[in-house]
Short mmCIF file of C-alpha atoms in Angstrom, two decimals:
data_model
loop_
_atom_site.label_atom_id
_atom_site.label_comp_id
_atom_site.label_asym_id
_atom_site.label_seq_id
_atom_site.Cartn_x
_atom_site.Cartn_y
_atom_site.Cartn_z
CA MET A 40 -6.38 15.47 49.34
CA ILE A 41 -4.40 12.78 51.19
CA LEU A 42 -7.44 10.49 51.11
CA ARG A 43 -7.81 11.00 47.35
CA GLN A 44 -4.14 10.13 46.81
CA LEU A 45 -4.48 6.99 48.94
CA VAL A 46 -7.56 5.91 46.97
CA SER A 47 -5.75 6.54 43.68
CA LEU A 48 -2.69 4.57 44.82
CA GLY A 49 -4.97 1.75 45.95
CA CYS A 50 -6.69 1.67 42.56
CA ILE A 51 -3.33 1.61 40.80
CA ALA A 52 -2.16 -1.27 42.97
CA LEU A 53 -5.35 -3.22 42.30
CA SER A 54 -5.03 -2.51 38.58
CA ALA A 55 -1.42 -3.75 38.57
CA SER A 56 -2.50 -6.92 40.38
CA ALA A 57 -5.29 -7.53 37.85
CA MET A 58 -2.95 -6.89 34.93
CA SER A 59 -0.66 -9.72 36.06
CA ALA A 60 -3.49 -12.16 35.18
CA GLN A 61 -4.50 -10.36 31.97
CA SER A 62 -3.50 -11.27 28.47
CA LEU A 63 -0.56 -9.21 27.22
CA VAL A 64 -2.85 -7.63 24.60
CA ASP A 65 -5.11 -6.30 27.37
CA GLN A 66 -2.10 -5.07 29.32
CA GLN A 67 -0.95 -3.04 26.32
CA ALA A 68 -4.43 -1.53 25.89
CA ASP A 69 -4.59 -0.67 29.58
CA SER A 70 -1.16 0.98 29.51
CA THR A 71 -2.46 3.29 26.79
CA MET A 72 -5.64 4.01 28.72
CA TYR A 73 -3.63 4.98 31.79
CA SER A 74 -1.73 7.54 29.69
CA HIS A 75 -4.81 9.78 29.35
CA ARG A 76 -5.20 13.14 30.99
CA ILE A 77 -8.57 14.49 32.07
CA VAL A 78 -9.42 18.19 31.86
CA THR A 79 -12.43 18.94 34.05
CA LEU A 80 -14.83 21.45 32.50
CA ASP A 81 -15.58 23.02 35.88
CA ASP A 82 -12.12 24.30 36.84
CA GLY A 83 -9.91 23.52 33.84
CA ARG A 84 -7.35 21.57 35.88
CA ILE A 85 -5.73 18.43 34.46
CA ARG A 86 -6.35 15.38 36.64
CA SER A 87 -4.97 12.04 35.59
CA GLU A 88 -6.26 10.17 38.65
CA TYR A 89 -9.80 10.16 37.27
CA THR A 90 -8.65 7.46 34.86
CA TYR A 91 -8.76 4.99 37.73
CA ASP A 92 -12.28 5.83 38.83
CA PRO A 93 -14.39 2.76 37.86
CA ALA A 94 -17.21 4.75 36.24
CA VAL A 95 -14.81 6.90 34.22
CA ARG A 96 -12.59 3.98 33.32
CA ASP A 97 -15.61 2.16 31.85
CA ARG A 98 -16.04 5.02 29.40
CA PHE A 99 -12.40 4.69 28.33
CA VAL A 100 -12.80 0.94 27.93
CA SER A 101 -15.58 1.58 25.41
CA PHE A 102 -12.99 3.19 23.11
CA TYR A 103 -10.86 0.03 23.05
CA TYR A 104 -13.44 -2.74 23.29
CA ASP A 105 -16.07 -1.42 20.93
CA GLN A 106 -17.72 -4.27 18.99
CA PHE A 107 -16.62 -2.73 15.70
CA ARG A 108 -13.13 -1.45 16.51
CA ASN A 109 -10.19 -2.68 14.45
CA ALA A 110 -6.51 -2.62 15.41
CA GLN A 111 -5.88 0.09 12.77
CA ASP A 112 -8.47 2.42 14.30
CA PRO A 113 -7.18 5.40 16.34
CA GLU A 114 -6.64 5.37 20.09
CA ALA A 115 -8.78 7.43 22.44
CA PRO A 116 -7.69 11.10 22.66
CA TYR A 117 -4.77 11.89 24.96
CA PHE A 118 -6.66 14.82 26.49
CA MET A 119 -10.30 14.31 27.41
CA PHE A 120 -12.71 16.95 28.68
CA MET A 121 -15.05 15.75 31.40
CA SER A 122 -17.77 17.22 33.59
CA LYS A 123 -17.14 17.21 37.31
CA THR A 124 -19.73 14.47 37.85
CA GLY A 125 -18.27 12.30 35.08
CA ASP A 126 -21.60 12.14 33.22
CA MET A 127 -20.20 13.68 30.04
CA MET A 128 -16.83 13.23 28.34
CA MET A 129 -15.53 14.49 25.00
CA GLY A 130 -12.26 14.59 23.12
CA ILE A 131 -10.61 15.32 19.77
CA GLY A 132 -7.85 12.98 18.69
CA GLY A 133 -6.11 11.54 15.70
CA VAL A 134 -3.29 9.52 14.21
CA VAL A 135 -0.33 10.59 12.11
CA ARG A 136 0.54 7.45 10.13
CA MET A 137 3.20 6.94 7.46
CA ARG A 138 3.74 3.78 5.43
CA ALA A 139 6.43 2.81 2.93
CA TRP A 140 6.78 -0.37 0.89
CA TYR A 141 8.84 -2.08 -1.76
CA ASP A 142 7.42 -4.47 -4.40
CA TRP A 143 9.44 -6.71 -6.69
CA GLY A 144 8.68 -9.32 -9.33
CA GLY A 145 5.77 -7.27 -10.69
CA SER A 146 4.53 -4.38 -8.54
CA ILE A 147 0.92 -4.01 -7.43
CA PRO A 148 -0.50 -0.64 -8.62
CA ALA A 149 -2.10 0.29 -5.29
CA ASN A 150 -1.33 1.24 -1.70
CA GLY A 151 -3.12 -1.89 -0.47
CA PHE A 152 -1.62 -5.32 -1.16
CA ALA A 153 -4.38 -7.48 -2.68
CA PRO A 154 -3.92 -10.70 -4.72
CA ILE A 155 -6.57 -9.67 -7.26
CA LEU A 156 -4.38 -6.69 -8.26
CA ILE A 157 -1.30 -8.79 -9.10
CA PRO A 158 -0.54 -8.09 -12.80
CA MET A 159 -0.65 -11.28 -14.87
CA SER A 160 1.49 -9.71 -17.62
CA PRO A 161 3.71 -7.31 -15.68
CA ASP A 162 5.30 -4.39 -17.48
CA PRO A 163 9.11 -4.74 -17.32
CA ALA A 164 9.24 -1.02 -16.54
CA THR A 165 7.29 -1.56 -13.30
CA ARG A 166 8.73 -4.83 -12.03
CA ARG A 167 10.00 -3.00 -8.95
CA HIS A 168 8.36 -0.16 -7.09
CA LEU A 169 9.02 1.94 -3.99
CA GLY A 170 5.89 3.53 -2.57
CA THR A 171 5.03 5.81 0.32
CA THR A 172 1.74 7.17 1.61
CA PRO A 173 0.30 9.14 4.54
CA ALA A 174 -3.06 7.42 3.96
CA GLY A 175 -4.55 6.35 7.28
CA THR A 176 -3.71 9.65 8.96
CA CYS A 177 -6.96 10.78 10.55
CA LEU A 178 -8.77 13.13 12.89
CA PHE A 179 -11.82 12.29 14.97
CA PHE A 180 -14.21 13.66 17.56
CA ARG A 181 -15.93 11.56 20.17
CA MET A 182 -18.39 12.42 22.92
CA ALA A 183 -19.76 9.95 25.44
CA GLY A 184 -22.11 10.48 28.32
CA LYS A 185 -25.14 9.45 30.29
CA SER A 186 -28.38 11.31 30.87
CA LYS A 187 -31.70 10.53 32.54
CA VAL A 188 -33.56 10.83 29.24
CA LEU A 189 -31.15 9.23 26.75
CA GLY A 190 -29.28 6.85 29.03
CA ASP A 191 -25.79 6.00 27.72
CA TYR A 192 -24.99 7.78 24.47
CA GLN A 193 -22.05 8.42 22.13
CA VAL A 194 -21.38 10.62 19.11
CA TYR A 195 -18.47 9.82 16.80
CA ILE A 196 -17.06 11.49 13.67
CA GLU A 197 -13.89 10.36 11.89
CA ALA A 198 -12.27 11.61 8.70
CA ASN A 199 -9.17 10.19 6.98
CA PHE A 200 -6.53 11.55 4.65
CA ASN A 201 -6.74 8.67 2.19
CA GLY A 202 -8.84 9.95 -0.68
CA TRP A 203 -7.41 10.93 -4.06
CA GLN A 204 -3.66 10.15 -4.17
CA GLY A 205 -3.88 9.13 -0.50
CA ARG A 206 -4.07 12.75 0.66
CA ASP A 207 -7.63 14.06 0.26
CA PHE A 208 -9.64 14.49 3.45
CA HIS A 209 -12.87 12.49 3.42
CA LEU A 210 -15.46 11.22 5.86
CA LYS A 211 -14.93 7.68 7.17
CA LYS A 212 -17.53 7.37 9.95
CA ALA A 213 -20.26 9.56 11.45
CA TYR A 214 -22.80 8.05 13.84
CA ALA A 215 -24.61 8.39 17.12
CA THR A 216 -25.36 5.60 19.60
CA VAL A 217 -28.19 5.99 22.10
CA ARG A 218 -28.72 3.06 24.46
CA ASP A 219 -28.85 0.01 22.15
CA PHE A 220 -29.43 1.95 18.91
CA THR A 221 -26.85 3.21 16.40
CA VAL A 222 -27.84 5.60 13.62
CA GLY A 223 -25.46 6.98 11.00
CA TYR A 224 -22.51 6.05 8.81
CA ALA A 225 -20.87 3.12 10.61
CA SER A 226 -19.33 -0.33 10.15
CA SER A 227 -21.79 -2.84 8.73
CA THR A 228 -23.39 -5.35 11.09
CA PHE A 229 -22.18 -7.97 8.60
CA SER A 230 -18.57 -7.46 9.66
CA ASP A 231 -16.34 -8.16 12.65
CA PRO A 232 -13.41 -5.70 12.62
CA ALA A 233 -12.26 -6.86 16.07
CA ALA A 234 -11.62 -10.35 14.65
CA VAL A 235 -9.24 -9.01 11.97
CA PRO A 236 -5.58 -9.37 13.06
CA SER A 237 -3.18 -6.43 13.13
CA THR A 238 -1.47 -5.63 9.82
CA ILE A 239 0.64 -2.79 8.52
CA ASP A 240 -0.86 -3.01 5.04
CA ALA A 241 -4.15 -1.10 4.88
CA ALA A 242 -5.94 -3.80 2.86
CA GLY A 243 -5.30 -6.54 5.44
CA PRO A 244 -6.48 -10.13 4.87
CA ASN A 245 -8.03 -10.54 1.43
CA ASN A 246 -11.33 -11.93 2.78
CA LYS A 247 -11.87 -8.95 5.12
CA LEU A 248 -15.46 -7.65 5.15
CA SER A 249 -15.13 -3.94 5.79
CA ALA A 250 -18.23 -2.20 4.43
CA THR A 251 -19.24 1.11 6.01
CA ASN A 252 -22.89 2.00 5.41
CA VAL A 253 -25.56 4.41 6.50
CA LEU A 254 -27.60 2.24 8.85
CA VAL A 255 -29.96 1.89 11.77
CA ARG A 256 -28.82 -0.84 14.15
CA TRP A 257 -30.33 -2.29 17.31
CA MET A 258 -27.75 -4.15 19.41
CA PRO A 259 -29.03 -5.27 22.82
CA HIS A 260 -27.18 -7.29 25.46
CA ILE A 261 -29.45 -10.29 25.93
CA THR A 262 -27.46 -11.59 28.89
CA GLN A 263 -24.03 -10.85 30.34
CA ASN A 264 -22.43 -13.05 27.67
CA TRP A 265 -24.84 -12.88 24.73
CA ILE A 266 -25.19 -9.93 22.33
CA ALA A 267 -27.50 -9.72 19.31
CA ALA A 268 -27.80 -7.14 16.56
CA VAL A 269 -30.11 -6.41 13.63
CA SER A 270 -29.77 -3.54 11.16
CA VAL A 271 -31.21 -1.94 8.07
CA GLU A 272 -28.43 -0.62 5.83
CA ALA A 273 -28.17 1.51 2.70
CA PRO A 274 -26.96 -0.76 -0.12
CA ASP A 275 -23.93 -0.38 -2.39
CA MET A 276 -23.76 -3.04 -5.11
CA HIS A 277 -21.02 -3.96 -7.61
CA ILE A 278 -22.42 -5.90 -10.56
CA GLY A 279 -20.75 -7.00 -13.78
CA ALA A 280 -23.29 -5.59 -16.25
CA ASP A 281 -21.94 -5.06 -19.78
CA ASN A 282 -24.40 -2.26 -20.69
CA VAL A 283 -25.11 -4.14 -23.93
CA SER A 284 -27.44 -6.93 -22.84
CA THR A 285 -27.62 -6.03 -19.13
CA LYS A 286 -27.57 -2.86 -17.10
CA ALA A 287 -27.50 -2.02 -13.38
CA CYS A 288 -30.71 -0.61 -11.90
CA SER A 289 -30.91 1.89 -9.09
CA GLN A 290 -31.23 0.39 -5.61
CA TYR A 291 -34.65 0.64 -4.02
CA LEU A 292 -34.50 -1.90 -1.16
CA PRO A 293 -32.09 -1.87 1.82
CA ASP A 294 -29.78 -4.63 2.99
CA PHE A 295 -30.75 -6.47 6.16
CA ALA A 296 -27.96 -7.73 8.45
CA ALA A 297 -27.85 -9.44 11.83
CA PHE A 298 -25.50 -11.27 14.18
CA MET A 299 -25.51 -13.32 17.36
CA GLN A 300 -22.40 -13.19 19.53
CA TYR A 301 -21.17 -14.99 22.63
CA GLU A 302 -18.38 -13.31 24.59
CA TRP A 303 -16.73 -14.86 27.61
CA ASN A 304 -14.24 -12.15 28.52
CA ARG A 305 -13.21 -8.64 27.57
CA GLY A 306 -12.22 -8.58 23.89
CA GLN A 307 -12.93 -12.30 23.33
CA HIS A 308 -15.93 -13.62 21.42
CA VAL A 309 -17.37 -15.83 18.72
CA ARG A 310 -19.90 -14.31 16.29
CA LEU A 311 -22.25 -15.63 13.60
CA ALA A 312 -23.41 -12.91 11.20
CA GLY A 313 -25.63 -12.87 8.13
CA VAL A 314 -26.84 -10.49 5.45
CA VAL A 315 -29.65 -10.50 2.85
CA ARG A 316 -29.32 -8.18 -0.14
CA SER A 317 -31.41 -6.90 -3.06
CA LEU A 318 -29.53 -6.86 -6.41
CA PRO A 319 -31.62 -5.28 -9.20
CA TYR A 320 -30.64 -5.20 -12.86
CA ARG A 321 -32.28 -4.61 -16.25
CA ASP A 322 -32.47 -7.14 -19.07
CA LEU A 323 -31.88 -4.98 -22.17
CA VAL A 324 -32.76 -7.86 -24.52
CA GLU A 325 -36.26 -8.39 -23.12
CA ALA A 326 -36.57 -4.83 -21.77
CA LYS A 327 -37.44 -6.11 -18.28
CA ASN A 328 -36.22 -5.33 -14.77
CA HIS A 329 -35.21 -8.14 -12.42
CA ASN A 330 -34.28 -8.25 -8.74
CA LEU A 331 -32.10 -11.10 -7.48
CA ALA A 332 -31.39 -11.94 -3.84
CA GLY A 333 -27.87 -11.97 -2.48
CA TRP A 334 -26.89 -13.43 0.87
CA GLY A 335 -23.88 -14.15 3.02
CA VAL A 336 -22.89 -15.69 6.36
CA GLN A 337 -19.75 -15.20 8.41
CA LEU A 338 -18.37 -17.04 11.45
CA SER A 339 -15.67 -15.12 13.31
CA SER A 340 -13.79 -15.31 16.58
CA VAL A 341 -11.01 -13.65 18.59
CA ASN A 342 -9.55 -15.48 21.60
CA HIS A 343 -6.67 -15.40 24.11
CA PRO A 344 -5.89 -19.11 24.71
CA ALA A 345 -2.74 -18.09 26.62
CA ARG A 346 -1.47 -14.79 28.08
CA PRO A 347 0.96 -14.08 25.19
CA LEU A 348 -1.22 -15.63 22.48
CA THR A 349 -4.21 -14.29 20.53
CA THR A 350 -6.01 -16.13 17.72
CA TYR A 351 -8.20 -14.64 14.99
CA VAL A 352 -10.49 -16.69 12.73
CA THR A 353 -13.03 -15.65 10.09
CA VAL A 354 -14.88 -17.75 7.50
CA ASN A 355 -17.43 -16.23 5.12
CA TYR A 356 -19.57 -17.73 2.36
CA GLY A 357 -22.51 -16.75 0.21
CA ALA A 358 -23.76 -15.47 -3.13
CA GLY A 359 -23.84 -11.86 -4.28
CA TYR A 360 -22.03 -10.45 -1.23
CA ALA A 361 -18.59 -9.86 -2.82
CA GLY A 362 -19.15 -6.09 -2.90
CA LEU A 363 -19.13 -5.92 0.90
CA GLY A 364 -15.36 -6.32 1.25
CA GLY A 365 -12.24 -8.33 0.53
CA ASP A 366 -10.22 -8.21 -2.65
CA LEU A 367 -13.27 -9.28 -4.71
CA LEU A 368 -14.42 -5.71 -4.14
CA ALA A 369 -11.90 -4.72 -6.84
CA GLY A 370 -14.07 -6.58 -9.38
CA ALA A 371 -17.80 -6.52 -10.07
CA TYR A 372 -18.84 -9.89 -8.70
CA ASP A 373 -22.17 -9.30 -6.96
CA LEU A 374 -23.84 -10.29 -10.25
CA LEU A 375 -22.34 -11.78 -13.42
CA ASN A 376 -23.77 -12.13 -16.93
CA ASP A 377 -25.26 -15.53 -17.73
CA PRO A 378 -23.30 -16.84 -20.75
CA ASP A 379 -26.18 -19.15 -21.76
CA ILE A 380 -29.06 -16.64 -21.81
CA ALA A 381 -28.54 -13.16 -23.24
CA GLY A 382 -29.82 -10.45 -20.93
CA GLN A 383 -29.79 -12.64 -17.80
CA MET A 384 -27.53 -12.34 -14.74
CA TYR A 385 -26.88 -14.51 -11.68
CA ALA A 386 -25.29 -14.13 -8.23
CA PRO A 387 -22.05 -16.15 -8.14
CA ARG A 388 -20.94 -17.94 -4.99
CA SER A 389 -17.79 -16.85 -3.17
CA MET A 390 -15.95 -17.97 -0.07
CA GLY A 391 -13.17 -16.56 2.09
CA TRP A 392 -11.24 -17.46 5.21
CA CYS A 393 -8.54 -15.99 7.42
CA VAL A 394 -6.51 -17.45 10.28
CA GLY A 395 -4.21 -15.20 12.29
CA VAL A 396 -2.00 -15.79 15.32
CA GLN A 397 -0.54 -12.99 17.41
CA TYR A 398 2.28 -13.60 19.89
CA ASN A 399 3.21 -10.92 22.42
CA PHE A 400 6.82 -11.14 23.56
CA ARG A 401 5.94 -8.26 25.88
CA PRO A 402 2.84 -6.09 26.10
CA ASP A 403 4.56 -3.54 23.84
CA LEU A 404 6.23 -5.98 21.38
CA PHE A 405 4.32 -8.53 19.32
CA MET A 406 4.20 -10.27 15.96
CA THR A 407 1.38 -11.68 13.85
CA VAL A 408 1.34 -14.47 11.27
CA ILE A 409 -1.68 -14.45 8.93
CA GLY A 410 -2.99 -16.62 6.13
CA SER A 411 -6.12 -15.84 4.10
CA GLN A 412 -7.91 -16.76 0.89
CA ASN A 413 -10.77 -15.37 -1.16
CA ARG A 414 -12.34 -17.48 -3.93
CA LEU A 415 -14.91 -16.81 -6.64
CA TRP A 416 -17.05 -19.87 -7.36
CA ALA A 417 -18.73 -18.98 -10.64
CA GLN A 418 -21.41 -21.58 -11.40
CA LYS A 419 -21.21 -20.88 -15.13
CA ALA A 420 -18.45 -20.38 -17.67
CA VAL A 421 -16.39 -17.19 -17.33
CA SER A 422 -13.50 -15.71 -19.28
CA PRO A 423 -10.28 -17.76 -18.77
CA ASP A 424 -8.41 -14.66 -17.60
CA GLU A 425 -11.00 -13.98 -14.87
CA TYR A 426 -9.83 -14.02 -11.24
CA LYS A 427 -10.54 -17.37 -9.55
CA TYR A 428 -8.89 -17.10 -6.14
CA GLY A 429 -6.12 -15.39 -4.23
CA LEU A 430 -3.90 -16.69 -1.44
CA LEU A 431 -2.22 -14.24 0.92
CA GLY A 432 0.39 -14.68 3.64
CA MET A 433 1.52 -11.87 5.98
CA VAL A 434 4.11 -11.68 8.76
CA ASN A 435 4.24 -8.54 10.92
CA ILE A 436 6.15 -7.26 13.91
CA PHE A 437 5.01 -4.25 15.98
CA TRP A 438 6.76 -2.31 18.73
CA ASN A 439 5.37 0.43 20.96
CA PRO A 440 8.48 2.15 22.40
CA VAL A 441 6.16 4.38 24.44
CA PRO A 442 2.35 4.45 24.67
CA ARG A 443 0.76 6.01 21.56
CA VAL A 444 3.83 5.52 19.36
CA GLN A 445 3.99 2.40 17.17
CA LEU A 446 6.59 1.13 14.70
CA GLY A 447 6.21 -1.94 12.53
CA ALA A 448 7.52 -3.98 9.62
CA GLU A 449 5.76 -6.52 7.39
CA PHE A 450 6.42 -9.11 4.70
CA ASP A 451 3.59 -10.04 2.30
CA ILE A 452 3.43 -12.74 -0.33
CA ALA A 453 0.37 -13.52 -2.46
CA ARG A 454 -0.69 -15.70 -5.36
CA ARG A 455 -3.34 -14.85 -7.95
CA GLN A 456 -4.93 -17.78 -9.79
CA ASN A 457 -7.12 -17.30 -12.87
CA PHE A 458 -9.77 -19.69 -14.19
CA SER A 459 -7.37 -20.60 -17.02
CA GLY A 460 -4.91 -22.01 -14.47
CA ASP A 461 -2.42 -19.18 -15.01
CA HIS A 462 -1.02 -17.72 -11.83
CA ARG A 463 1.51 -15.19 -10.61
CA TYR A 464 3.01 -14.16 -7.27
CA GLY A 465 3.33 -10.75 -5.67
CA ARG A 466 5.75 -9.77 -2.90
CA ARG A 467 5.99 -6.72 -0.68
CA ILE A 468 8.04 -5.49 2.27
CA GLY A 469 6.47 -2.62 4.21
CA ILE A 470 7.26 -0.45 7.21
CA MET A 471 5.04 1.86 9.24
CA GLY A 472 5.34 4.52 11.92
CA GLN A 473 2.45 6.22 13.68
CA VAL A 474 1.70 8.53 16.58
CA SER A 475 -1.71 8.77 18.26
CA PHE A 476 -2.78 11.87 20.13
#
């Protein structure tokens, strides 16, 4: 018993020494990891010292440094059940999250703040609006382990209370990972949630690619620093058919996505991702079916250039990929009607970017400043009142008074520009409180 305590104290001392050289973001994540309690399945006793065992700690790290984990995703469960050998671990956790916001100068009719939703002719009766929502409150189950047959494996299920009126319970993710393979309903390979800065608003930057699809993904570690991924994903298209001269067809080919990533330290990387899509439609004038190709590329990065500083960068571009995320998802911009040829459609180009900077005053107190844009580049004439681009600026401050409790405030300002040249601004102040368990 004395030897175990000495080993635990030694591990804590080594961890504290390592934390002094870590970025403040990593220190905050580690402080949350050290708050876990382990319940061993063999005797039912609660043992917190297992957190410092290297093999066990690696399993906890996988919760916080998953390739597809965003800052708004829940923490690992406070209580974890583990076998005596440490080969299997499971837990049930969740987040209770409450948001409130105030719009003025023309309120946006949604929980998420997106430039495309700014009303161009605001109703005087809705120029100001106070909103609240529990959307983002969630429950999840996660099991991780290692066996001789399967190797490393994980099972994850998450459901959120953000359906109808922000309260209905609906499935968000459900997948299993065995060695380098992921099968199930998971974040698209053509996304990089870890490179999206922290925001209080659920929509986040307006170029954010956030598709969740049923997929099969292979993601091997090529070397210690290089990771690759390829996937086959169930499609979900959003096309602007008018049902007079054009009509959407049912999907019959999957999307194909891939990325190549270089990472030089925990939670720091640069990634190049791409997607190829099938976009079928029917020409009602000629009574023919057509299938156009959509594609997109994204360059993204998250980096700690200094201990208190974290930078986030994403740039995406392509044609017919608007339905995979960002505020263009609110429209139907994967395909548009060709104004010159009745019954024909084309895949318009679009481009988005986001730059975010996070500064940690302390590990538990930080702020982010974010700028982003999403632009529709229609190659042919469109209606003058069609959305052309949106600019979005966000300033946040977050405070964790204790591990697993977070408070925050945010100011958002956005501009919507139409093809006619008309534009309007939207403004929002939001606050948020959440508890993870």
